[in-house]
PDB file of C-alpha atoms in Angstrom:
ATOM      1  CA  UNK A   1     136.866 -69.174 -54.287  1.00 64.00           C
ATOM      2  CA  UNK A   2     139.096 -69.211 -51.165  1.00 61.00           C
ATOM      3  CA  UNK A   3     137.437 -68.693 -47.797  1.00 58.00           C
ATOM      4  CA  UNK A   4     137.785 -65.439 -45.885  1.00 62.00           C
ATOM      5  CA  UNK A   5     139.354 -64.964 -42.482  1.00 56.00           C
ATOM      6  CA  UNK A   6     137.218 -67.532 -40.662  1.00 59.00           C
ATOM      7  CA  UNK A   7     135.251 -67.523 -37.378  1.00 61.00           C
ATOM      8  CA  UNK A   8     135.563 -64.325 -35.363  1.00 64.00           C
ATOM      9  CA  UNK A   9     136.682 -62.232 -38.343  1.00 77.00           C
ATOM     10  CA  UNK A  10     134.264 -59.564 -39.559  1.00 86.00           C
ATOM     11  CA  UNK A  11     133.870 -59.322 -43.313  1.00 94.00           C
ATOM     12  CA  UNK A  12     134.425 -55.780 -44.558  1.00 96.00           C
ATOM     13  CA  UNK A  13     131.750 -54.954 -47.139  1.00 98.00           C
ATOM     14  CA  UNK A  14     131.354 -52.042 -49.563  1.00 98.00           C
ATOM     15  CA  UNK A  15     128.157 -51.505 -51.553  1.00 98.00           C
ATOM     16  CA  UNK A  16     128.145 -49.886 -55.011  1.00 98.00           C
ATOM     17  CA  UNK A  17     124.554 -49.060 -55.938  1.00 98.00           C
ATOM     18  CA  UNK A  18     122.032 -46.619 -57.360  1.00 97.00           C
ATOM     19  CA  UNK A  19     118.971 -45.172 -55.613  1.00 96.00           C
ATOM     20  CA  UNK A  20     116.228 -47.689 -56.437  1.00 97.00           C
ATOM     21  CA  UNK A  21     114.191 -48.800 -53.369  1.00 97.00           C
ATOM     22  CA  UNK A  22     115.738 -52.274 -53.639  1.00 98.00           C
ATOM     23  CA  UNK A  23     119.198 -50.755 -53.335  1.00 98.00           C
ATOM     24  CA  UNK A  24     118.167 -48.765 -50.253  1.00 97.00           C
ATOM     25  CA  UNK A  25     116.769 -51.923 -48.657  1.00 98.00           C
ATOM     26  CA  UNK A  26     119.902 -53.877 -49.562  1.00 98.00           C
ATOM     27  CA  UNK A  27     122.072 -51.224 -47.921  1.00 98.00           C
ATOM     28  CA  UNK A  28     120.006 -51.404 -44.726  1.00 98.00           C
ATOM     29  CA  UNK A  29     120.092 -55.210 -44.709  1.00 98.00           C
ATOM     30  CA  UNK A  30     123.855 -55.401 -45.279  1.00 98.00           C
ATOM     31  CA  UNK A  31     124.484 -52.872 -42.510  1.00 97.00           C
ATOM     32  CA  UNK A  32     122.287 -54.838 -40.098  1.00 97.00           C
ATOM     33  CA  UNK A  33     123.896 -58.224 -40.788  1.00 96.00           C
ATOM     34  CA  UNK A  34     127.487 -57.454 -41.819  1.00 97.00           C
ATOM     35  CA  UNK A  35     130.233 -54.868 -41.416  1.00 97.00           C
ATOM     36  CA  UNK A  36     129.146 -52.451 -44.151  1.00 98.00           C
ATOM     37  CA  UNK A  37     131.991 -49.943 -44.074  1.00 98.00           C
ATOM     38  CA  UNK A  38     130.642 -47.624 -46.786  1.00 98.00           C
ATOM     39  CA  UNK A  39     128.214 -47.187 -49.672  1.00 98.00           C
ATOM     40  CA  UNK A  40     129.165 -45.620 -52.996  1.00 98.00           C
ATOM     41  CA  UNK A  41     125.976 -44.234 -54.527  1.00 98.00           C
ATOM     42  CA  UNK A  42     125.666 -43.560 -58.258  1.00 97.00           C
ATOM     43  CA  UNK A  43     122.214 -41.894 -58.524  1.00 96.00           C
ATOM     44  CA  UNK A  44     119.911 -42.426 -61.459  1.00 94.00           C
ATOM     45  CA  UNK A  45     120.174 -38.709 -62.280  1.00 94.00           C
ATOM     46  CA  UNK A  46     123.933 -39.077 -62.690  1.00 93.00           C
ATOM     47  CA  UNK A  47     123.482 -42.085 -64.962  1.00 93.00           C
ATOM     48  CA  UNK A  48     121.081 -40.100 -67.143  1.00 92.00           C
ATOM     49  CA  UNK A  49     123.489 -37.152 -67.309  1.00 92.00           C
ATOM     50  CA  UNK A  50     126.223 -39.473 -68.517  1.00 90.00           C
ATOM     51  CA  UNK A  51     123.963 -40.851 -71.247  1.00 91.00           C
ATOM     52  CA  UNK A  52     123.186 -37.292 -72.324  1.00 91.00           C
ATOM     53  CA  UNK A  53     126.862 -36.310 -72.438  1.00 92.00           C
ATOM     54  CA  UNK A  54     127.651 -39.379 -74.534  1.00 90.00           C
ATOM     55  CA  UNK A  55     124.752 -38.518 -76.884  1.00 90.00           C
ATOM     56  CA  UNK A  56     123.016 -41.814 -76.232  1.00 89.00           C
ATOM     57  CA  UNK A  57     119.696 -40.141 -76.881  1.00 91.00           C
ATOM     58  CA  UNK A  58     117.798 -43.284 -77.874  1.00 90.00           C
ATOM     59  CA  UNK A  59     118.780 -45.087 -74.669  1.00 89.00           C
ATOM     60  CA  UNK A  60     118.045 -42.001 -72.597  1.00 91.00           C
ATOM     61  CA  UNK A  61     114.573 -41.636 -74.152  1.00 93.00           C
ATOM     62  CA  UNK A  62     113.833 -45.311 -73.467  1.00 91.00           C
ATOM     63  CA  UNK A  63     114.901 -44.919 -69.873  1.00 92.00           C
ATOM     64  CA  UNK A  64     112.810 -41.779 -69.468  1.00 92.00           C
ATOM     65  CA  UNK A  65     109.797 -43.639 -70.842  1.00 92.00           C
ATOM     66  CA  UNK A  66     110.231 -46.403 -68.257  1.00 92.00           C
ATOM     67  CA  UNK A  67     110.454 -43.865 -65.438  1.00 93.00           C
ATOM     68  CA  UNK A  68     107.370 -42.049 -66.706  1.00 93.00           C
ATOM     69  CA  UNK A  69     105.444 -45.319 -67.027  1.00 91.00           C
ATOM     70  CA  UNK A  70     106.395 -46.335 -63.481  1.00 93.00           C
ATOM     71  CA  UNK A  71     105.122 -43.043 -62.052  1.00 93.00           C
ATOM     72  CA  UNK A  72     101.888 -42.951 -64.058  1.00 94.00           C
ATOM     73  CA  UNK A  73     100.946 -46.564 -63.291  1.00 92.00           C
ATOM     74  CA  UNK A  74     101.896 -46.271 -59.611  1.00 94.00           C
ATOM     75  CA  UNK A  75     104.607 -48.896 -59.976  1.00 94.00           C
ATOM     76  CA  UNK A  76     107.267 -46.704 -58.392  1.00 95.00           C
ATOM     77  CA  UNK A  77     105.060 -46.024 -55.338  1.00 96.00           C
ATOM     78  CA  UNK A  78     104.219 -49.700 -54.885  1.00 97.00           C
ATOM     79  CA  UNK A  79     107.866 -50.686 -55.205  1.00 97.00           C
ATOM     80  CA  UNK A  80     108.920 -48.107 -52.626  1.00 97.00           C
ATOM     81  CA  UNK A  81     106.240 -49.278 -50.184  1.00 97.00           C
ATOM     82  CA  UNK A  82     107.244 -52.930 -50.637  1.00 97.00           C
ATOM     83  CA  UNK A  83     110.891 -52.363 -49.754  1.00 98.00           C
ATOM     84  CA  UNK A  84     110.115 -49.780 -47.056  1.00 97.00           C
ATOM     85  CA  UNK A  85     108.042 -52.411 -45.258  1.00 97.00           C
ATOM     86  CA  UNK A  86     110.883 -54.916 -45.500  1.00 97.00           C
ATOM     87  CA  UNK A  87     113.276 -52.423 -43.910  1.00 96.00           C
ATOM     88  CA  UNK A  88     110.974 -51.750 -40.938  1.00 95.00           C
ATOM     89  CA  UNK A  89     112.575 -52.924 -37.721  1.00 91.00           C
ATOM     90  CA  UNK A  90     116.110 -52.902 -39.106  1.00 96.00           C
ATOM     91  CA  UNK A  91     118.511 -50.458 -37.438  1.00 96.00           C
ATOM     92  CA  UNK A  92     119.469 -47.258 -39.259  1.00 96.00           C
ATOM     93  CA  UNK A  93     122.625 -47.363 -41.342  1.00 97.00           C
ATOM     94  CA  UNK A  94     125.544 -45.659 -39.585  1.00 96.00           C
ATOM     95  CA  UNK A  95     128.273 -46.153 -42.187  1.00 97.00           C
ATOM     96  CA  UNK A  96     128.896 -43.296 -44.659  1.00 97.00           C
ATOM     97  CA  UNK A  97     127.296 -42.990 -48.084  1.00 98.00           C
ATOM     98  CA  UNK A  98     129.430 -41.330 -50.773  1.00 97.00           C
ATOM     99  CA  UNK A  99     127.520 -39.945 -53.765  1.00 97.00           C
ATOM    100  CA  UNK A 100     129.464 -39.939 -57.037  1.00 97.00           C
ATOM    101  CA  UNK A 101     128.791 -39.080 -60.667  1.00 96.00           C
ATOM    102  CA  UNK A 102     130.121 -42.500 -61.664  1.00 96.00           C
ATOM    103  CA  UNK A 103     131.411 -45.527 -59.796  1.00 96.00           C
ATOM    104  CA  UNK A 104     134.202 -45.517 -62.384  1.00 96.00           C
ATOM    105  CA  UNK A 105     135.432 -42.034 -61.421  1.00 95.00           C
ATOM    106  CA  UNK A 106     138.958 -41.854 -60.073  1.00 95.00           C
ATOM    107  CA  UNK A 107     137.677 -40.639 -56.685  1.00 95.00           C
ATOM    108  CA  UNK A 108     135.377 -43.676 -56.392  1.00 96.00           C
ATOM    109  CA  UNK A 109     138.147 -46.084 -57.395  1.00 96.00           C
ATOM    110  CA  UNK A 110     140.557 -44.609 -54.876  1.00 96.00           C
ATOM    111  CA  UNK A 111     137.939 -44.664 -52.131  1.00 96.00           C
ATOM    112  CA  UNK A 112     137.129 -48.342 -52.635  1.00 97.00           C
ATOM    113  CA  UNK A 113     140.812 -49.259 -52.809  1.00 96.00           C
ATOM    114  CA  UNK A 114     141.457 -47.347 -49.569  1.00 96.00           C
ATOM    115  CA  UNK A 115     138.530 -49.061 -47.800  1.00 96.00           C
ATOM    116  CA  UNK A 116     139.990 -52.453 -48.824  1.00 95.00           C
ATOM    117  CA  UNK A 117     136.800 -54.520 -48.568  1.00 97.00           C
ATOM    118  CA  UNK A 118     136.843 -58.306 -48.598  1.00 96.00           C
ATOM    119  CA  UNK A 119     133.452 -58.191 -50.352  1.00 97.00           C
ATOM    120  CA  UNK A 120     132.130 -55.553 -52.738  1.00 98.00           C
ATOM    121  CA  UNK A 121     128.436 -55.802 -53.636  1.00 98.00           C
ATOM    122  CA  UNK A 122     127.182 -54.214 -56.868  1.00 98.00           C
ATOM    123  CA  UNK A 123     123.535 -53.486 -57.630  1.00 97.00           C
ATOM    124  CA  UNK A 124     122.079 -51.103 -60.206  1.00 96.00           C
ATOM    125  CA  UNK A 125     125.180 -49.155 -61.271  1.00 96.00           C
ATOM    126  CA  UNK A 126     126.438 -48.637 -64.789  1.00 93.00           C
ATOM    127  CA  UNK A 127     128.960 -51.218 -66.059  1.00 93.00           C
ATOM    128  CA  UNK A 128     132.112 -51.354 -63.928  1.00 95.00           C
ATOM    129  CA  UNK A 129     135.250 -50.336 -65.796  1.00 95.00           C
ATOM    130  CA  UNK A 130     138.413 -52.419 -65.909  1.00 95.00           C
ATOM    131  CA  UNK A 131     140.396 -49.967 -63.761  1.00 96.00           C
ATOM    132  CA  UNK A 132     137.810 -50.218 -60.984  1.00 96.00           C
ATOM    133  CA  UNK A 133     137.753 -54.006 -61.243  1.00 96.00           C
ATOM    134  CA  UNK A 134     141.538 -54.331 -61.068  1.00 95.00           C
ATOM    135  CA  UNK A 135     141.944 -51.836 -58.220  1.00 95.00           C
ATOM    136  CA  UNK A 136     139.203 -53.298 -56.006  1.00 96.00           C
ATOM    137  CA  UNK A 137     140.506 -55.942 -53.591  1.00 93.00           C
ATOM    138  CA  UNK A 138     138.541 -58.986 -52.499  1.00 94.00           C
ATOM    139  CA  UNK A 139     135.461 -60.500 -54.119  1.00 96.00           C
ATOM    140  CA  UNK A 140     133.036 -58.465 -56.248  1.00 98.00           C
ATOM    141  CA  UNK A 141     129.465 -59.803 -56.460  1.00 98.00           C
ATOM    142  CA  UNK A 142     126.626 -58.400 -58.569  1.00 98.00           C
ATOM    143  CA  UNK A 143     122.935 -58.765 -57.736  1.00 98.00           C
ATOM    144  CA  UNK A 144     121.439 -59.036 -61.213  1.00 98.00           C
ATOM    145  CA  UNK A 145     117.728 -58.616 -61.849  1.00 97.00           C
ATOM    146  CA  UNK A 146     117.321 -61.549 -64.213  1.00 97.00           C
ATOM    147  CA  UNK A 147     117.975 -65.256 -64.631  1.00 97.00           C
ATOM    148  CA  UNK A 148     121.450 -65.764 -66.082  1.00 97.00           C
ATOM    149  CA  UNK A 149     122.606 -66.588 -68.633  1.00 97.00           C
ATOM    150  CA  UNK A 150     119.271 -66.360 -70.462  1.00 97.00           C
ATOM    151  CA  UNK A 151     118.342 -62.800 -69.450  1.00 98.00           C
ATOM    152  CA  UNK A 152     121.275 -60.394 -69.384  1.00 97.00           C
ATOM    153  CA  UNK A 153     121.122 -56.603 -69.291  1.00 96.00           C
ATOM    154  CA  UNK A 154     117.953 -54.728 -68.311  1.00 94.00           C
ATOM    155  CA  UNK A 155     114.393 -55.824 -67.511  1.00 96.00           C
ATOM    156  CA  UNK A 156     115.125 -59.530 -67.192  1.00 97.00           C
ATOM    157  CA  UNK A 157     111.946 -60.091 -65.177  1.00 97.00           C
ATOM    158  CA  UNK A 158     109.767 -58.427 -67.797  1.00 97.00           C
ATOM    159  CA  UNK A 159     111.138 -60.322 -70.778  1.00 98.00           C
ATOM    160  CA  UNK A 160     110.886 -63.690 -68.984  1.00 98.00           C
ATOM    161  CA  UNK A 161     107.348 -62.818 -67.904  1.00 98.00           C
ATOM    162  CA  UNK A 162     106.390 -61.715 -71.410  1.00 97.00           C
ATOM    163  CA  UNK A 163     107.737 -64.967 -72.854  1.00 97.00           C
ATOM    164  CA  UNK A 164     105.926 -67.070 -70.250  1.00 97.00           C
ATOM    165  CA  UNK A 165     109.312 -68.441 -69.185  1.00 97.00           C
ATOM    166  CA  UNK A 166     108.126 -69.026 -65.633  1.00 96.00           C
ATOM    167  CA  UNK A 167     111.108 -71.134 -64.586  1.00 94.00           C
ATOM    168  CA  UNK A 168     113.461 -68.254 -65.366  1.00 96.00           C
ATOM    169  CA  UNK A 169     111.760 -65.313 -63.685  1.00 96.00           C
ATOM    170  CA  UNK A 170     114.345 -64.672 -61.032  1.00 97.00           C
ATOM    171  CA  UNK A 171     117.539 -62.973 -59.900  1.00 98.00           C
ATOM    172  CA  UNK A 172     121.169 -64.049 -60.024  1.00 98.00           C
ATOM    173  CA  UNK A 173     124.181 -63.474 -57.786  1.00 98.00           C
ATOM    174  CA  UNK A 174     127.379 -63.681 -59.800  1.00 98.00           C
ATOM    175  CA  UNK A 175     131.008 -62.660 -59.703  1.00 97.00           C
ATOM    176  CA  UNK A 176     131.779 -59.518 -61.698  1.00 97.00           C
ATOM    177  CA  UNK A 177     133.967 -59.744 -64.794  1.00 95.00           C
ATOM    178  CA  UNK A 178     134.621 -57.130 -67.509  1.00 93.00           C
ATOM    179  CA  UNK A 179     131.913 -58.613 -69.789  1.00 93.00           C
ATOM    180  CA  UNK A 180     128.353 -57.585 -68.896  1.00 93.00           C
ATOM    181  CA  UNK A 181     126.530 -60.119 -66.662  1.00 95.00           C
ATOM    182  CA  UNK A 182     128.876 -62.913 -67.719  1.00 95.00           C
ATOM    183  CA  UNK A 183     130.669 -63.779 -64.467  1.00 96.00           C
ATOM    184  CA  UNK A 184     130.481 -67.165 -62.742  1.00 97.00           C
ATOM    185  CA  UNK A 185     127.204 -67.764 -60.893  1.00 97.00           C
ATOM    186  CA  UNK A 186     127.059 -68.048 -57.113  1.00 97.00           C
ATOM    187  CA  UNK A 187     123.305 -68.501 -56.750  1.00 97.00           C
ATOM    188  CA  UNK A 188     119.978 -67.912 -58.420  1.00 97.00           C
ATOM    189  CA  UNK A 189     116.557 -67.376 -56.854  1.00 98.00           C
ATOM    190  CA  UNK A 190     113.028 -67.531 -58.217  1.00 97.00           C
ATOM    191  CA  UNK A 191     110.050 -66.073 -56.330  1.00 97.00           C
ATOM    192  CA  UNK A 192     106.773 -67.855 -55.787  1.00 97.00           C
ATOM    193  CA  UNK A 193     104.379 -67.164 -58.664  1.00 96.00           C
ATOM    194  CA  UNK A 194     100.636 -66.623 -58.291  1.00 95.00           C
ATOM    195  CA  UNK A 195      97.842 -66.240 -60.868  1.00 94.00           C
ATOM    196  CA  UNK A 196      97.460 -62.464 -60.462  1.00 93.00           C
ATOM    197  CA  UNK A 197     101.168 -61.674 -60.455  1.00 96.00           C
ATOM    198  CA  UNK A 198     102.624 -59.005 -62.723  1.00 95.00           C
ATOM    199  CA  UNK A 199     106.274 -58.691 -63.670  1.00 96.00           C
ATOM    200  CA  UNK A 200     106.670 -55.826 -61.186  1.00 95.00           C
ATOM    201  CA  UNK A 201     105.441 -57.943 -58.266  1.00 96.00           C
ATOM    202  CA  UNK A 202     107.761 -60.765 -59.240  1.00 97.00           C
ATOM    203  CA  UNK A 203     110.629 -58.303 -59.648  1.00 97.00           C
ATOM    204  CA  UNK A 204     110.167 -57.010 -56.105  1.00 97.00           C
ATOM    205  CA  UNK A 205     109.868 -60.447 -54.517  1.00 97.00           C
ATOM    206  CA  UNK A 206     112.868 -61.765 -56.459  1.00 97.00           C
ATOM    207  CA  UNK A 207     114.922 -58.767 -55.345  1.00 98.00           C
ATOM    208  CA  UNK A 208     114.082 -59.505 -51.721  1.00 98.00           C
ATOM    209  CA  UNK A 209     115.026 -63.180 -52.070  1.00 98.00           C
ATOM    210  CA  UNK A 210     118.295 -62.306 -53.786  1.00 98.00           C
ATOM    211  CA  UNK A 211     119.228 -59.805 -51.073  1.00 98.00           C
ATOM    212  CA  UNK A 212     118.568 -62.372 -48.339  1.00 97.00           C
ATOM    213  CA  UNK A 213     120.511 -65.050 -50.225  1.00 97.00           C
ATOM    214  CA  UNK A 214     123.417 -62.650 -50.659  1.00 98.00           C
ATOM    215  CA  UNK A 215     123.554 -62.042 -46.915  1.00 97.00           C
ATOM    216  CA  UNK A 216     123.477 -65.802 -46.264  1.00 96.00           C
ATOM    217  CA  UNK A 217     126.413 -66.373 -48.597  1.00 96.00           C
ATOM    218  CA  UNK A 218     128.327 -63.433 -47.147  1.00 97.00           C
ATOM    219  CA  UNK A 219     127.843 -64.667 -43.575  1.00 96.00           C
ATOM    220  CA  UNK A 220     129.004 -68.143 -44.568  1.00 94.00           C
ATOM    221  CA  UNK A 221     132.031 -66.616 -46.302  1.00 95.00           C
ATOM    222  CA  UNK A 222     132.726 -64.581 -43.168  1.00 95.00           C
ATOM    223  CA  UNK A 223     132.802 -67.817 -41.161  1.00 92.00           C
ATOM    224  CA  UNK A 224     135.337 -69.397 -43.491  1.00 92.00           C
ATOM    225  CA  UNK A 225     133.132 -71.258 -45.955  1.00 92.00           C
ATOM    226  CA  UNK A 226     134.492 -71.486 -49.483  1.00 90.00           C
ATOM    227  CA  UNK A 227     132.132 -69.939 -52.035  1.00 90.00           C
ATOM    228  CA  UNK A 228     131.500 -71.972 -55.167  1.00 93.00           C
ATOM    229  CA  UNK A 229     130.941 -70.120 -58.433  1.00 95.00           C
ATOM    230  CA  UNK A 230     130.005 -71.944 -61.630  1.00 95.00           C
ATOM    231  CA  UNK A 231     130.901 -70.545 -65.084  1.00 96.00           C
ATOM    232  CA  UNK A 232     127.930 -69.511 -67.190  1.00 95.00           C
ATOM    233  CA  UNK A 233     127.072 -71.372 -70.408  1.00 92.00           C
ATOM    234  CA  UNK A 234     127.510 -69.289 -73.551  1.00 89.00           C
ATOM    235  CA  UNK A 235     123.851 -68.598 -74.331  1.00 93.00           C
ATOM    236  CA  UNK A 236     121.126 -66.077 -73.618  1.00 94.00           C
ATOM    237  CA  UNK A 237     120.138 -62.597 -74.775  1.00 97.00           C
ATOM    238  CA  UNK A 238     121.233 -59.155 -73.607  1.00 96.00           C
ATOM    239  CA  UNK A 239     118.288 -56.748 -73.307  1.00 96.00           C
ATOM    240  CA  UNK A 240     118.423 -52.952 -73.172  1.00 94.00           C
ATOM    241  CA  UNK A 241     115.940 -50.332 -71.983  1.00 92.00           C
ATOM    242  CA  UNK A 242     115.096 -49.660 -75.626  1.00 93.00           C
ATOM    243  CA  UNK A 243     113.933 -53.268 -76.102  1.00 95.00           C
ATOM    244  CA  UNK A 244     111.018 -52.774 -73.711  1.00 95.00           C
ATOM    245  CA  UNK A 245     108.717 -50.887 -76.065  1.00 94.00           C
ATOM    246  CA  UNK A 246     105.256 -49.362 -75.460  1.00 93.00           C
ATOM    247  CA  UNK A 247     103.846 -51.598 -78.200  1.00 95.00           C
ATOM    248  CA  UNK A 248     105.165 -54.740 -76.547  1.00 95.00           C
ATOM    249  CA  UNK A 249     103.778 -53.692 -73.183  1.00 94.00           C
ATOM    250  CA  UNK A 250     100.379 -52.869 -74.676  1.00 95.00           C
ATOM    251  CA  UNK A 251     100.160 -56.274 -76.352  1.00 96.00           C
ATOM    252  CA  UNK A 252     101.109 -57.994 -73.093  1.00 96.00           C
ATOM    253  CA  UNK A 253      98.468 -55.989 -71.218  1.00 94.00           C
ATOM    254  CA  UNK A 254      95.854 -56.981 -73.811  1.00 96.00           C
ATOM    255  CA  UNK A 255      96.747 -60.669 -73.477  1.00 95.00           C
ATOM    256  CA  UNK A 256      96.455 -60.464 -69.713  1.00 94.00           C
ATOM    257  CA  UNK A 257      93.094 -58.694 -69.919  1.00 93.00           C
ATOM    258  CA  UNK A 258      91.822 -61.366 -72.319  1.00 94.00           C
ATOM    259  CA  UNK A 259      92.971 -64.148 -69.992  1.00 93.00           C
ATOM    260  CA  UNK A 260      95.514 -65.437 -72.510  1.00 95.00           C
ATOM    261  CA  UNK A 261      98.576 -64.836 -70.323  1.00 96.00           C
ATOM    262  CA  UNK A 262      98.033 -66.994 -67.268  1.00 94.00           C
ATOM    263  CA  UNK A 263     100.613 -67.143 -64.500  1.00 97.00           C
ATOM    264  CA  UNK A 264     100.945 -70.641 -63.003  1.00 96.00           C
ATOM    265  CA  UNK A 265     101.213 -71.344 -59.302  1.00 96.00           C
ATOM    266  CA  UNK A 266     104.825 -72.283 -58.612  1.00 95.00           C
ATOM    267  CA  UNK A 267     106.852 -72.401 -55.382  1.00 95.00           C
ATOM    268  CA  UNK A 268     109.860 -70.235 -54.706  1.00 95.00           C
ATOM    269  CA  UNK A 269     113.234 -71.710 -55.595  1.00 94.00           C
ATOM    270  CA  UNK A 270     116.904 -71.072 -55.069  1.00 88.00           C
ATOM    271  CA  UNK A 271     120.057 -72.855 -56.089  1.00 84.00           C
ATOM    272  CA  UNK A 272     123.773 -72.559 -55.511  1.00 61.00           C
ATOM    273  CA  UNK A 273     125.068 -72.126 -59.029  1.00 47.00           C
ATOM    274  CA  UNK A 274     124.420 -72.327 -62.761  1.00 42.00           C
TER     275      UNK A 274
END
């Protein structure tokens, strides 16, 4: 990937995201370290409305279950506290935040094209449409919550954790292409694992590492470094919200309670490609 303007040139960045605490932290971090010119926010409520309009009732029910489970178990509160603490000490974001029903709406496409970013960061939105991809200048990078190519789609941390695939509990930074989570890989990170870790703890720590790695790559790109992206091998599984079932979670909980799902102690890891 060609280098950007080089030393002394600020990299114009646009963030396309939802309203998860990780996305809020990422916005704050990008604004503190780079020239974040704007954020385009596609809230979770808007994503659910779109599923309802398209009559994707099964997917909507699965998503609602996950949200309910997160509230009842306290996961959503713990996640918010984790990323709120990380954002402490960072300056407030001064660039505008534009809330849209969909990042693929014409208004969102025109806004991003007008802003003309050199780097567009994607995290937590619905799949980007071809018209948005073709009209967005510069490089588009997705922060994916899962180790690619093995864990595409949703809940990559959970399914790797459930399988005991400790080497692939992590996050991936990759270029965005029309096919879901299939773009060339820029970097992957894996958090430190500890015996009492749950998938939610690993998810939060991996998200933090991926956000920091993204900023490192963006700053290097801003200084003129060429970014290297490696094509993904054709393997792996795409998971949906519906694949994370209550039965599967109950069985995993029972194994953990019985001491039959032990998390090994492993150091954190990051690489530069696939």
